[in-house]
């Protein structure tokens, strides 16, 4: 059995298990940590496909920078306060399972109808990837998808700034009259004979 197959069959179950663990976690920090494991498994899959550039980008950008941003926003918003979470709409859980099963069936049918379960690359793949994988990705990213790439980066920056603005909880200022009224109320309680 080739080494690539062994590595795939080691990391594929870990990837699926970490994705399921991320969805099942009620604690946002633990869910983010499961997502990091999933990102690393995906990076290994890129390495198995001889896409060294995507492997490095997956680790540096997604498992590194994006997850640090996610964890920063989670910590900033104080989501992990130990609040009890209960299902407010319990009927949605059954609907989620039905929709997830439908998605898996749809994905299977689309893959089977579109490309099948091929064991080799489609025709013309080598010509597109001729110089190197890095150059092919760069050409597509910075020629065909340059505008969506820049819009996504601006969207991420705006979202992180919005999260920081929303996270700032300003305490209500207390006036001197409220302090005096609170102090007078406690003095009256003390002066009452028992």
Coordinates of C-alpha atoms in Angstrom, one line a residue:
X1 CA 0.0 0.0 0.0
X2 CA 1.5 3.4 -0.9
X3 CA 2.4 5.8 1.8
X4 CA 0.0 8.5 0.4
X5 CA -2.9 6.1 1.0
X6 CA -1.8 5.4 4.6
X7 CA -1.5 9.1 5.4
X8 CA -4.9 9.7 3.8
X9 CA -6.6 7.0 5.8
X10 CA -5.0 8.2 9.0
X11 CA -6.0 11.9 8.5
X12 CA -9.4 11.5 6.8
X13 CA -11.1 10.1 9.9
X14 CA -9.5 12.7 12.1
X15 CA -10.7 15.4 9.8
X16 CA -14.3 14.1 9.8
X17 CA -14.2 13.5 13.6
X18 CA -12.9 17.0 14.2
X19 CA -15.6 18.5 12.0
X20 CA -18.3 16.6 13.9
X21 CA -16.7 17.6 17.2
X22 CA -16.7 21.3 16.1
X23 CA -20.4 21.1 15.3
X24 CA -21.4 19.3 18.6
X25 CA -19.4 21.5 21.0
X26 CA -21.4 24.0 22.9
X27 CA -18.3 25.8 24.1
X28 CA -17.1 28.2 21.4
X29 CA -13.4 27.9 22.4
X30 CA -13.5 24.1 22.1
X31 CA -15.3 24.4 18.7
X32 CA -12.6 26.7 17.5
X33 CA -9.9 24.3 18.6
X34 CA -11.6 21.5 16.7
X35 CA -11.7 23.7 13.7
X36 CA -7.9 24.2 13.9
X37 CA -7.5 20.4 13.9
X38 CA -9.7 20.2 10.8
X39 CA -7.6 22.9 9.1
X40 CA -4.4 21.0 9.8
X41 CA -6.0 17.8 8.4
X42 CA -7.0 19.7 5.3
X43 CA -3.5 21.0 4.9
X44 CA -2.2 17.4 4.9
X45 CA -4.7 16.6 2.2
X46 CA -3.3 19.4 0.1
X47 CA 0.2 18.1 0.7
X48 CA -0.9 14.6 -0.5
X49 CA -2.2 16.3 -3.7
X50 CA 1.3 17.8 -4.3
X51 CA 0.0 21.3 -3.7
X52 CA 2.7 22.5 -1.4
X53 CA 1.7 26.2 -1.8
X54 CA -1.9 25.5 -0.6
X55 CA -0.5 23.4 2.2
X56 CA 1.6 26.3 3.5
X57 CA -1.2 28.8 2.9
X58 CA -3.7 26.6 4.8
X59 CA -1.4 26.4 7.8
X60 CA -0.2 30.0 7.8
X61 CA -3.4 31.8 6.8
X62 CA -6.2 29.7 8.0
X63 CA -4.9 27.7 10.9
X64 CA -2.8 30.6 12.0
X65 CA -4.1 34.1 11.2
X66 CA -7.8 33.4 10.7
X67 CA -8.1 31.2 13.8
X68 CA -6.3 33.8 15.9
X69 CA -8.8 36.4 14.7
X70 CA -11.7 34.0 15.6
X71 CA -10.3 33.3 19.0
X72 CA -9.6 37.0 19.6
X73 CA -13.2 37.9 18.8
X74 CA -14.5 35.0 20.9
X75 CA -12.5 36.2 23.9
X76 CA -13.3 39.8 23.3
X77 CA -17.0 39.1 23.2
X78 CA -16.8 37.0 26.3
X79 CA -18.8 34.1 24.8
X80 CA -17.1 31.6 27.1
X81 CA -18.7 32.7 30.3
X82 CA -20.2 29.4 31.3
X83 CA -23.8 30.4 30.5
X84 CA -26.2 27.6 30.3
X85 CA -27.4 27.0 26.8
X86 CA -30.8 25.3 26.2
X87 CA -32.6 24.6 23.0
X88 CA -35.2 27.3 22.5
X89 CA -36.5 25.8 19.3
X90 CA -36.1 22.1 19.9
X91 CA -38.0 21.3 16.6
X92 CA -35.0 22.6 14.6
X93 CA -32.7 19.8 15.7
X94 CA -34.8 17.2 13.7
X95 CA -34.9 19.6 10.7
X96 CA -31.1 19.9 10.8
X97 CA -30.7 16.1 10.6
X98 CA -33.0 15.9 7.7
X99 CA -31.3 18.7 5.8
X100 CA -27.9 17.3 6.6
X101 CA -28.9 13.9 5.2
X102 CA -30.3 15.6 2.1
X103 CA -27.1 17.5 1.6
X104 CA -25.0 14.3 1.8
X105 CA -27.2 12.6 -0.8
X106 CA -27.1 15.7 -3.1
X107 CA -23.4 15.9 -2.8
X108 CA -23.0 12.2 -3.6
X109 CA -25.3 12.4 -6.7
X110 CA -23.6 15.6 -7.9
X111 CA -20.2 14.1 -7.7
X112 CA -21.3 10.9 -9.3
X113 CA -23.1 12.7 -12.2
X114 CA -20.5 15.4 -12.7
X115 CA -17.0 13.9 -12.4
X116 CA -17.6 10.4 -11.1
X117 CA -15.2 8.8 -8.8
X118 CA -12.1 9.2 -11.0
X119 CA -8.7 7.9 -10.0
X120 CA -6.8 10.3 -12.2
X121 CA -6.8 14.0 -12.9
X122 CA -9.2 15.3 -15.6
X123 CA -7.9 16.0 -19.1
X124 CA -6.0 19.3 -19.5
X125 CA -5.1 19.5 -15.8
X126 CA -1.4 19.0 -16.5
X127 CA -1.5 21.9 -19.0
X128 CA -3.1 24.3 -16.6
X129 CA -0.6 23.3 -13.9
X130 CA 2.3 23.3 -16.3
X131 CA 4.7 25.9 -14.7
X132 CA 3.9 25.0 -11.1
X133 CA 0.9 24.7 -8.7
X134 CA 1.8 28.0 -7.1
X135 CA 1.9 29.9 -10.3
X136 CA -1.4 28.4 -11.5
X137 CA -3.1 29.4 -8.2
X138 CA -1.6 32.9 -8.3
X139 CA -2.7 33.3 -11.9
X140 CA -6.3 32.4 -11.2
X141 CA -6.5 34.3 -7.9
X142 CA -5.0 37.5 -9.1
X143 CA -6.4 37.6 -12.6
X144 CA -9.9 36.0 -12.6
X145 CA -10.8 36.3 -8.9
X146 CA -8.9 39.5 -7.9
X147 CA -12.0 41.6 -7.1
X148 CA -13.8 38.9 -5.0
X149 CA -10.5 38.3 -3.2
X150 CA -10.2 42.0 -2.2
X151 CA -13.8 42.3 -1.3
X152 CA -13.5 39.3 1.1
X153 CA -10.4 40.8 2.7
X154 CA -12.2 44.2 3.3
X155 CA -15.3 42.3 4.6
X156 CA -13.1 40.4 7.2
X157 CA -11.5 43.7 8.3
X158 CA -14.9 45.4 8.7
X159 CA -16.3 42.4 10.5
X160 CA -13.5 42.3 13.0
X161 CA -13.8 46.1 13.7
X162 CA -17.5 45.7 14.1
X163 CA -17.0 42.9 16.6
X164 CA -14.6 45.1 18.6
X165 CA -17.0 48.0 18.6
X166 CA -19.9 45.8 19.7
X167 CA -17.8 44.2 22.4
X168 CA -17.1 47.5 24.2
X169 CA -19.6 47.5 27.0
X170 CA -19.8 51.0 28.4
X171 CA -20.8 51.2 32.1
X172 CA -23.6 53.6 32.8
X173 CA -22.2 56.7 34.6
X174 CA -23.6 57.2 38.1
X175 CA -24.5 60.7 39.1
X176 CA -23.7 62.3 42.5
X177 CA -27.4 62.5 43.3
X178 CA -27.7 58.7 42.9
X179 CA -24.8 58.2 45.2
X180 CA -26.3 60.5 47.8
X181 CA -29.7 58.9 47.5
X182 CA -28.2 55.4 47.9
X183 CA -26.2 56.7 50.9
X184 CA -29.2 58.4 52.5
X185 CA -31.2 55.1 52.1
X186 CA -28.7 53.1 54.1
X187 CA -28.4 55.8 56.8
X188 CA -32.2 55.8 57.3
X189 CA -32.1 52.0 57.6
X190 CA -29.4 52.3 60.3
X191 CA -31.3 54.9 62.3
X192 CA -34.5 52.9 62.6
X193 CA -34.6 51.5 66.2
X194 CA -34.9 47.8 66.5

